[in-house]
């Protein structure tokens, strides 16, 4: 279980976090153009047990060369990824830059069209619908983008940006939308008067709060948090993390939390999945991943976490060599060129993602649980 303590990267941040402010007034649902409430309490109850189920998802990008732009190969950005996510839970997704984390999140939301696979959201096959049905489903799925500067339209006011989802889905009257925007801005730690300003008038942390307000405007069930704090100063990260946790506790949203900062992932996640070269190489509960990593790549990542103690010594596990070319992946295990324990069998065949321990999945021939 996640800790109930607010996240602090520095001890002096606690007075600035969203938990330190008086709670704003309760957000009220608005009515859509058919007189139906858009609030979460009016929705049908999901019966499946899993809010989101991803099955063998693949996203390949064709590589074209020559005068006639013929396809010469494919970059397998996401290759055979499967996982489930429950309501109110957070799956942390970690890995090196370019391993496919962002592509995975965008493909789930169908911001990118998949190559193969299946995604089931609230018993609805997302890849089997289009048009009006897809637009309706997107009311309950949102994304918080990594770049708080490039993700906001500089020609629109903050009120227009946050209220745009309500206008697109024709929810509420213009007056109700303005009231809802004011409530949303206050809920994320801004002021209602900020709705008349433009994005360039805000700092990076404030812009990310605007992006969060836009993402929760329709009371979604699932949000892809695409590195929401990586572009922010350290002094602001704790505030945004605490805000996301507060909103999750209040609205029971599920997060796919993509990040590089492993300390942040450890704090906010219920489960953690490690990606390498488009594949999930290890997945388990947060406690299991950080206390008992089994894949050599996971061990190397965790060894790179800085220890906030000048007297403590951590043993860094270096990874030799470079990341292989995405156009010419190595045979067998994709991690074998950089793995210190790889054998000839690792270079001949590719391991499957197997459950080594209850709830602990690893893609490695050499992975073995620790003896207790």
CSV table of C-alpha atoms in Angstrom, one decimal, residues 180-358:
chain,number,residue,atom,x,y,z
A,180,UNK,CA,-16.9,24.6,-13.3
A,181,UNK,CA,-13.6,26.1,-14.6
A,182,UNK,CA,-13.4,28.3,-11.5
A,183,UNK,CA,-13.9,25.3,-9.2
A,184,UNK,CA,-11.3,23.3,-11.1
A,185,UNK,CA,-8.7,26.1,-10.9
A,186,UNK,CA,-9.2,26.4,-7.2
A,187,UNK,CA,-9.0,22.7,-6.8
A,188,UNK,CA,-5.5,22.5,-8.3
A,189,UNK,CA,-4.3,25.5,-6.2
A,190,UNK,CA,-4.9,28.4,-8.6
A,191,UNK,CA,-7.4,31.2,-8.4
A,192,UNK,CA,-10.6,31.6,-10.3
A,193,UNK,CA,-9.4,35.0,-11.6
A,194,UNK,CA,-6.6,33.2,-13.4
A,195,UNK,CA,-9.1,32.0,-16.0
A,196,UNK,CA,-8.7,35.4,-17.8
A,197,UNK,CA,-5.0,35.1,-18.2
A,198,UNK,CA,-2.8,33.4,-20.9
A,199,UNK,CA,-0.3,30.6,-20.4
A,200,UNK,CA,2.8,32.7,-20.9
A,201,UNK,CA,1.8,34.6,-17.7
A,202,UNK,CA,2.4,31.5,-15.5
A,203,UNK,CA,5.4,29.6,-14.2
A,204,UNK,CA,6.1,26.0,-15.2
A,205,UNK,CA,4.5,24.6,-12.1
A,206,UNK,CA,1.4,26.7,-12.5
A,207,UNK,CA,1.1,25.6,-16.2
A,208,UNK,CA,1.3,22.0,-15.1
A,209,UNK,CA,-1.6,22.7,-12.7
A,210,UNK,CA,-3.5,24.1,-15.6
A,211,UNK,CA,-2.9,20.9,-17.5
A,212,UNK,CA,-4.1,18.9,-14.6
A,213,UNK,CA,-7.2,20.9,-14.2
A,214,UNK,CA,-7.9,20.3,-17.9
A,215,UNK,CA,-7.4,16.6,-17.5
A,216,UNK,CA,-9.8,16.2,-14.6
A,217,UNK,CA,-12.5,18.5,-16.0
A,218,UNK,CA,-14.7,15.6,-17.2
A,219,UNK,CA,-14.1,13.5,-14.0
A,220,UNK,CA,-12.2,10.8,-15.8
A,221,UNK,CA,-11.6,7.3,-14.5
A,222,UNK,CA,-8.2,6.9,-16.0
A,223,UNK,CA,-5.3,9.4,-16.6
A,224,UNK,CA,-2.0,8.8,-18.4
A,225,UNK,CA,0.5,10.9,-16.5
A,226,UNK,CA,3.3,11.3,-19.0
A,227,UNK,CA,6.3,12.4,-17.0
A,228,UNK,CA,4.2,15.2,-15.4
A,229,UNK,CA,7.1,16.4,-13.1
A,230,UNK,CA,10.2,15.8,-15.2
A,231,UNK,CA,10.2,19.3,-16.8
A,232,UNK,CA,9.7,21.0,-13.4
A,233,UNK,CA,12.1,22.3,-10.8
A,234,UNK,CA,12.8,20.1,-7.8
A,235,UNK,CA,11.1,22.7,-5.6
A,236,UNK,CA,7.8,22.2,-7.5
A,237,UNK,CA,7.8,18.5,-8.0
A,238,UNK,CA,6.6,17.6,-4.5
A,239,UNK,CA,3.6,20.0,-4.8
A,240,UNK,CA,2.5,18.4,-8.1
A,241,UNK,CA,2.9,14.8,-6.8
A,242,UNK,CA,0.9,15.6,-3.7
A,243,UNK,CA,-1.8,17.3,-5.8
A,244,UNK,CA,-2.1,14.2,-8.0
A,245,UNK,CA,-2.4,12.0,-4.9
A,246,UNK,CA,-5.0,14.2,-3.4
A,247,UNK,CA,-7.1,14.1,-6.6
A,248,UNK,CA,-6.8,10.3,-6.8
A,249,UNK,CA,-7.9,9.9,-3.2
A,250,UNK,CA,-10.9,12.2,-3.9
A,251,UNK,CA,-12.1,10.9,-7.2
A,252,UNK,CA,-10.6,7.3,-7.2
A,253,UNK,CA,-8.9,7.8,-10.6
A,254,UNK,CA,-6.4,5.3,-12.0
A,255,UNK,CA,-3.1,6.5,-13.1
A,256,UNK,CA,-0.5,5.2,-15.6
A,257,UNK,CA,2.4,7.1,-14.2
A,258,UNK,CA,5.3,7.4,-16.6
A,259,UNK,CA,8.5,8.7,-15.1
A,260,UNK,CA,12.3,8.6,-14.9
A,261,UNK,CA,12.6,9.5,-11.3
A,262,UNK,CA,12.5,6.2,-9.5
A,263,UNK,CA,12.0,7.8,-6.0
A,264,UNK,CA,8.8,9.5,-7.3
A,265,UNK,CA,7.6,6.2,-8.8
A,266,UNK,CA,8.3,4.4,-5.5
A,267,UNK,CA,6.2,7.0,-3.6
A,268,UNK,CA,3.1,7.2,-5.8
A,269,UNK,CA,2.8,3.7,-7.4
A,270,UNK,CA,1.0,0.6,-6.3
A,271,UNK,CA,2.6,-1.5,-9.0
A,272,UNK,CA,5.7,-0.9,-11.1
A,273,UNK,CA,6.5,-2.1,-14.7
A,274,UNK,CA,10.0,-1.8,-16.1
A,275,UNK,CA,10.2,-1.3,-19.9
A,276,UNK,CA,13.2,-2.0,-22.1
A,277,UNK,CA,13.2,-1.8,-25.9
A,278,UNK,CA,9.4,-1.8,-26.2
A,279,UNK,CA,8.8,-4.7,-23.8
A,280,UNK,CA,8.0,-5.1,-20.2
A,281,UNK,CA,10.9,-7.0,-18.6
A,282,UNK,CA,9.7,-7.0,-15.0
A,283,UNK,CA,6.4,-6.1,-13.3
A,284,UNK,CA,5.4,-6.5,-9.6
A,285,UNK,CA,4.1,-4.6,-6.7
A,286,UNK,CA,5.9,-1.5,-5.6
A,287,UNK,CA,7.3,-3.2,-2.5
A,288,UNK,CA,8.5,-6.3,-4.4
A,289,UNK,CA,10.2,-4.4,-7.2
A,290,UNK,CA,12.2,-2.2,-4.9
A,291,UNK,CA,13.1,-4.8,-2.3
A,292,UNK,CA,13.5,-7.9,-4.5
A,293,UNK,CA,14.3,-6.9,-8.1
A,294,UNK,CA,15.0,-10.0,-10.3
A,295,UNK,CA,15.8,-8.7,-13.8
A,296,UNK,CA,19.4,-7.5,-14.2
A,297,UNK,CA,18.1,-4.3,-15.9
A,298,UNK,CA,15.9,-3.5,-13.0
A,299,UNK,CA,18.8,-4.0,-10.6
A,300,UNK,CA,20.9,-1.6,-12.6
A,301,UNK,CA,18.2,1.0,-12.6
A,302,UNK,CA,17.6,0.8,-8.9
A,303,UNK,CA,21.4,0.9,-8.2
A,304,UNK,CA,21.4,4.4,-9.8
A,305,UNK,CA,19.0,5.9,-7.3
A,306,UNK,CA,21.0,8.5,-5.2
A,307,UNK,CA,21.1,7.8,-1.5
A,308,UNK,CA,20.5,11.0,0.6
A,309,UNK,CA,23.2,10.1,3.1
A,310,UNK,CA,26.8,11.1,2.6
A,311,UNK,CA,28.0,8.3,4.8
A,312,UNK,CA,26.1,5.6,3.0
A,313,UNK,CA,27.7,3.7,0.1
A,314,UNK,CA,25.7,2.2,-2.7
A,315,UNK,CA,27.1,-0.3,-5.2
A,316,UNK,CA,26.4,1.0,-8.7
A,317,UNK,CA,25.8,-1.6,-11.3
A,318,UNK,CA,27.1,-0.3,-14.6
A,319,UNK,CA,25.6,-1.3,-18.0
A,320,UNK,CA,28.3,-1.9,-20.6
A,321,UNK,CA,27.8,-1.0,-24.2
A,322,UNK,CA,25.2,1.1,-25.8
A,323,UNK,CA,21.5,0.5,-26.5
A,324,UNK,CA,21.2,-1.6,-29.6
A,325,UNK,CA,19.8,-0.1,-32.8
A,326,UNK,CA,16.0,-0.2,-33.0
A,327,UNK,CA,16.3,-1.1,-36.7
A,328,UNK,CA,18.6,-4.0,-36.1
A,329,UNK,CA,17.7,-5.5,-32.7
A,330,UNK,CA,19.9,-8.3,-31.4
A,331,UNK,CA,18.8,-11.9,-31.6
A,332,UNK,CA,17.5,-13.6,-28.5
A,333,UNK,CA,17.1,-11.5,-25.4
A,334,UNK,CA,17.2,-7.8,-26.3
A,335,UNK,CA,19.1,-7.1,-23.1
A,336,UNK,CA,21.8,-9.7,-23.7
A,337,UNK,CA,24.4,-7.3,-25.3
A,338,UNK,CA,24.5,-5.3,-22.0
A,339,UNK,CA,23.9,-8.1,-19.5
A,340,UNK,CA,26.7,-9.3,-17.3
A,341,UNK,CA,25.1,-12.7,-16.7
A,342,UNK,CA,24.0,-13.5,-20.2
A,343,UNK,CA,24.9,-16.9,-21.6
A,344,UNK,CA,24.8,-18.4,-25.1
A,345,UNK,CA,21.2,-19.5,-24.6
A,346,UNK,CA,20.2,-15.9,-23.9
A,347,UNK,CA,21.5,-14.9,-27.4
A,348,UNK,CA,19.7,-17.7,-29.2
A,349,UNK,CA,16.1,-17.4,-27.9
A,350,UNK,CA,14.0,-14.7,-26.4
A,351,UNK,CA,12.5,-15.2,-22.9
A,352,UNK,CA,8.9,-14.8,-22.2
A,353,UNK,CA,7.4,-12.7,-19.4
A,354,UNK,CA,6.8,-15.4,-16.7
A,355,UNK,CA,5.4,-15.3,-13.2
A,356,UNK,CA,8.4,-16.2,-11.1
A,357,UNK,CA,6.6,-15.5,-7.8
A,358,UNK,CA,2.9,-14.7,-7.1
